Amino acid sequence: MADNAIPLVVRDLHKSFNDNPVLEGLSLEAHEGDVISLIGASGSGKSTFLRCMNLLEIPNAGDIVVHGESVKFKTRRGEREPADWKQVERIRARLSMVFQGFNLWAHMTLIGNVIEAPVHVLGKSKKEAREHAMALLERVGLADRADYFPAQLSGGQQQRGAIARALAMDPEVMLFDEPTSALDPELVGDVLKVMRELADEGRTMVVVTHEMDFARDVSSQVIYLHQGRVEEAGKPEDVFGNPSSERLKQFLGPRF
Amino acid sequence: MIDFHGYGWRLLGGALLTAELAVLSLVLALMIGLVVASIKLSRSSVLRGFALLYTTIIRGVPDLVMMMLLFYGGQIGVNMVVDQFNSWLGTNVFINVNAFMAGVITLAVIYGAYMSETFRGAFLAVDAGQMEAARAYGMSGWLAFRRVRFPLMMRHALPGINNNWMVLLKSTALVSIIGLSDMVHIADQATKATHQPFLFMVPVGLGYLAITSVSELAVRWLRQRYDAGFHTAKRGA
Amino acid sequence: MEHWLAQVAPFLSHNTIFTPATLAAYWGGMVTTVQLVFISLVIGIVLAIPLAIGRASHRVWISGPIWFYTYVFRGTPLLIQLYIAYYGFAFIPGVQQSWFAFFINNALYPALLSFVLNTGAYTTEIFYGAIRATPRGELEAARAYGMSSFTAYRRIVLPSALRRALPAYGNEVIFMLHASAIASAVTITDMTGVAYNVYAEFYSPFPPFIFVACLYMALSFGIQGVFRLAEKRLLRHLKPA
C-alpha cells in the first residue's frame, strides 16, 4: 500500500532526556481503522512515544508521516527541531489527543471546549461547530452538561467531554494517553464504553493504556514496550494468549 | 567622587533616620500585629469586633491621610487629654508630639493591622495536631506556644511579614511630606536648591533598592531556618 | 425622625467647616483623584499585558529588561518616582519654550507618568504570576490541537490568567487609590490636597482629615464590591457545582 494512504507511520523513533535514552528505535504503522494499544510498565516509554507522534516531544531521530506528509526537521545548535512549526500545527490538528489528566480548559464551558479548536484552528463557523459539538456531546452522554464548567463535572464526565473535544476535530488518528488512569474505578467503565464504540465504528486509534481487557478485546494490534524498545508486538490473541517474552509474561501476570 | 554640593552628609543622616524609622515601626507593628491577631482568634466577640473595625479602617484609608491626621491632630488631641489631667491634678505638663513620633506611630498602627492579618492566617495554618501533641506531653499553654506554635506559625508568616516590611519601608518616604528630614526630604530640598534632581533622587532610590535587596536576602536566610525539617530531602547531610 | 432633625439642624447651621464651598472643593478633589487613578490604571494595564507576556519569555534579552523595570519600580517609593518625574524635566534649559512645556506646567502630567510606570510594574508582576500559574496540561492541550503560540496565548493563556489575576489586581487598584494621595505633595489638589487646604484654613485637623478618610473608605469599599461581583461572575468556573 502506498504510504500516503496510511494515516500514521512512525519509523525508527529515538528520544532521550538529558542523555538518558527513553525511546530506542520505535516504529509503528496505523492503517485506516486500526486500534493499536501500547502497553508496558511505567517508565517503558509508551507515553513519550505517543507524545512524540504529535510532537509534544521532539524526537531526536526518526520519521513521522501523516497520510504521506512527512514532518520536516532541522538541526539548530546541535538540537533537532521541526523545520516548519506551521506544518507541525497543521499535523497536530489532524491527530487529536486525549490526555490522562483531561486538560479541559478550565475557563470555558464544556461546549466552549469542544468548539474552541474547530473554530480557532480549523476556521469553522461558530454555528456549524456548535451543531457538531452538540451531536458529539449527545454521543458521549453529556448533552445536558454542555454549559457546565469542567470543575463542575466528575472526572469521568470530564474525560468523556475531552473525547468529544477530540472528535470535534474530525481527526484522522486519535491518540489516547492513559485516558482512564486518573479516574476513580467506578468511572472507568463509562469512558471505556465510549472508546469501544469509537473502535467499532472504525476510528483509527493509538491508545496507551493499563486496561488489559480493553487492549485484548478492542485492539487490532498490541505493542509491549520495555525500556524504550519493542519487546513484543502482534495481534492481541497472540500477545495475550501466547506471549513469548518472559518479561511480558511477568507483566501480564497469572490472569492471562 | 560625585559632588553632592555639600548635601552628602545630610543625605547620609537622612538615610539613618529612614532606617531608624523603618526598624522602629517594624518592631512596633510586629507587636501590635501579634496582639491583634490573638484578639482576632480570641473568644470575646466584642474584642474581635474592635479588631475587625481597626483593620477595616486601616485598609480603607491612605497611609498619608492617616499620617496627617495623627501628625496634625495628634498634638491637639494630646493637649486636650493632658490639659484635662492638668486641671484635675493642678500640674502644668506639656507633651510635645514631634514628627518622628507621629511617623513611627502612624506606620506602626497601619502595618500592625496588616501584620495582624498575616499572623492570624499563619496561626490558623498550623496543624492542630501539633498543639495537641504538645499538650499531650504535658506542656503548659505558654510553653507550648513558645516552643511549638510560634515557630511553626512563623514559617507560614514569614512571606507575609517580608511583604509588609517592603511596603512599610517604602511608606517611610511619606514622612518627608509632614516635614521629617528623612532621605527623601533632604533630596527634595537639595533638588530645589541646586536644580539637579537626578543627582539626589537617583542615589536615594538606589538606597531603597539596596535595603530591599539586603532584606530579601535576610528573609531567604530566615526562611531556611524556619523551613528546617520541611524539605528533608533537599537538606540531607 | 423630627426629633433627630431638630438636633442635627443647629449643628449644620453652626458648622463653619463643611460649607457649600468646602464641600464643592472636596467634590473637585474627588474628581481629580478618581481621574488620576483611573487613567493611570487603564494605561498601566495596556502596558502590563504585553510586558507580562515578555516577562514570561524564556529569551533573557526580552524578560531580563522587563524584570529590571519591575524590580526598580517596585523596589523604590512611588514618592521618589513622582519627584523624579516632577523635577526631572523642569530644570532642563529651554524646556519652557519647547513643545514639552505642557508637561512641566501642569503637575498632573508628571504625576500621571509616575503613577502609570508604577502601577504598570506591579500589574506586570501580577499578570506574570498568573500566566506562570497556567496549568501545564491546558497549554499542552492547546498545542496538541494545533494552536499556534499566538492563538494559544489569545484564547487559552491570557483569558484564564487575567481571571486568575483578578483578586490580586483588585488589591492593586485600592493600593493605587491610596498611593495617589501623594499627588498632593506636588501641588495637585486631589482629595488629600483639599483636606490639607481645609485644615490649613481653619487650623482644625480632625474634621477635614476624618471626612476625607471616610471618602477614601467609601471609594475603597466600592471598588472592593465591584471586584467581588466581577470575581463571582468571572471566577465561577473554578468552583465545583
Tab-separated table of C-alpha atoms in Angstrom, chain C residues 127-230:
chain	number	residue	atom	x	y	z
C	127	PHE	CA	-0.181	39.157	35.384
C	128	TYR	CA	3.156	37.383	35.024
C	129	GLY	CA	2.459	35.360	38.152
C	130	ALA	CA	-0.963	34.438	36.793
C	131	ILE	CA	0.462	33.447	33.406
C	132	ARG	CA	3.012	31.233	35.109
C	133	ALA	CA	0.228	29.587	37.084
C	134	THR	CA	-1.493	28.413	33.891
C	135	PRO	CA	-1.964	24.653	34.301
C	136	ARG	CA	0.624	22.958	32.088
C	137	GLY	CA	-1.908	20.492	30.765
C	138	GLU	CA	-4.216	23.215	29.458
C	139	LEU	CA	-1.399	24.743	27.456
C	140	GLU	CA	-0.352	21.312	26.237
C	141	ALA	CA	-3.904	20.571	25.091
C	142	ALA	CA	-3.894	23.834	23.152
C	143	ARG	CA	-0.703	22.857	21.395
C	144	ALA	CA	-1.910	19.299	20.807
C	145	TYR	CA	-4.942	20.680	18.949
C	146	GLY	CA	-2.735	22.634	16.588
C	147	MET	CA	-2.952	26.126	18.075
C	148	SER	CA	-0.087	28.469	17.259
C	149	SER	CA	1.634	30.193	20.192
C	150	PHE	CA	-0.269	33.346	19.376
C	151	THR	CA	-3.671	31.631	19.304
C	152	ALA	CA	-2.860	29.667	22.470
C	153	TYR	CA	-1.974	32.923	24.270
C	154	ARG	CA	-5.002	34.771	22.964
C	155	ARG	CA	-7.568	32.026	23.571
C	156	ILE	CA	-6.228	29.966	26.484
C	157	VAL	CA	-3.394	31.523	28.490
C	158	LEU	CA	-4.498	35.160	28.735
C	159	PRO	CA	-8.223	34.627	29.343
C	160	SER	CA	-7.565	32.241	32.179
C	161	ALA	CA	-4.591	34.177	33.584
C	162	LEU	CA	-6.380	37.536	33.626
C	163	ARG	CA	-9.280	36.000	35.516
C	164	ARG	CA	-6.940	34.375	37.993
C	165	ALA	CA	-5.229	37.746	38.481
C	166	LEU	CA	-8.493	39.470	39.407
C	167	PRO	CA	-8.232	39.306	43.237
C	168	ALA	CA	-4.604	40.492	43.255
C	169	TYR	CA	-5.438	43.209	40.756
C	170	GLY	CA	-8.298	44.402	42.958
C	171	ASN	CA	-5.766	44.966	45.726
C	172	GLU	CA	-3.560	46.878	43.320
C	173	VAL	CA	-6.437	49.206	42.419
C	174	ILE	CA	-7.059	50.048	46.076
C	175	PHE	CA	-3.324	50.389	46.630
C	176	MET	CA	-3.160	52.894	43.768
C	177	LEU	CA	-6.134	54.851	45.122
C	178	HIS	CA	-4.364	55.200	48.460
C	179	ALA	CA	-0.956	55.865	46.918
C	180	SER	CA	-2.430	58.664	44.805
C	181	ALA	CA	-2.705	60.751	47.994
C	182	ILE	CA	0.914	61.793	47.464
C	183	ALA	CA	-0.157	63.779	44.419
C	184	SER	CA	-0.934	66.491	46.957
C	185	ALA	CA	2.825	66.774	47.579
C	186	VAL	CA	3.339	68.223	44.095
C	187	THR	CA	0.619	70.892	44.277
C	188	ILE	CA	-2.214	68.776	42.876
C	189	THR	CA	-5.457	69.411	44.755
C	190	ASP	CA	-6.682	65.846	44.939
C	191	MET	CA	-8.817	64.667	47.849
C	192	THR	CA	-5.920	64.747	50.289
C	193	GLY	CA	-4.821	68.134	48.973
C	194	VAL	CA	-8.293	69.550	49.623
C	195	ALA	CA	-8.323	68.107	53.137
C	196	TYR	CA	-4.963	69.714	53.823
C	197	ASN	CA	-6.129	73.072	52.475
C	198	VAL	CA	-9.246	72.967	54.659
C	199	TYR	CA	-7.091	72.032	57.640
C	200	ALA	CA	-4.705	74.921	56.907
C	201	GLU	CA	-7.560	77.373	56.504
C	202	PHE	CA	-9.422	76.531	59.706
C	203	TYR	CA	-6.496	75.071	61.638
C	204	SER	CA	-8.714	72.241	62.748
C	205	PRO	CA	-7.270	68.843	61.857
C	206	PHE	CA	-9.951	66.349	62.823
C	207	PRO	CA	-12.980	67.249	60.688
C	208	PRO	CA	-11.204	67.623	57.328
C	209	PHE	CA	-8.939	64.596	57.646
C	210	ILE	CA	-11.570	62.299	59.158
C	211	PHE	CA	-14.027	63.374	56.481
C	212	VAL	CA	-11.565	62.686	53.692
C	213	ALA	CA	-10.663	59.359	55.332
C	214	CYS	CA	-14.353	58.427	55.131
C	215	LEU	CA	-14.428	59.396	51.459
C	216	TYR	CA	-11.417	57.189	50.738
C	217	MET	CA	-13.027	54.362	52.686
C	218	ALA	CA	-16.238	54.685	50.721
C	219	LEU	CA	-14.309	54.574	47.438
C	220	SER	CA	-12.215	51.628	48.638
C	221	PHE	CA	-15.235	49.601	49.661
C	222	GLY	CA	-16.979	50.496	46.432
C	223	ILE	CA	-14.009	49.187	44.451
C	224	GLN	CA	-13.882	46.096	46.639
C	225	GLY	CA	-17.557	45.464	45.989
C	226	VAL	CA	-17.123	45.786	42.236
C	227	PHE	CA	-14.251	43.311	42.260
C	228	ARG	CA	-16.183	40.862	44.444
C	229	LEU	CA	-19.002	40.923	41.896
C	230	ALA	CA	-16.605	40.523	38.997
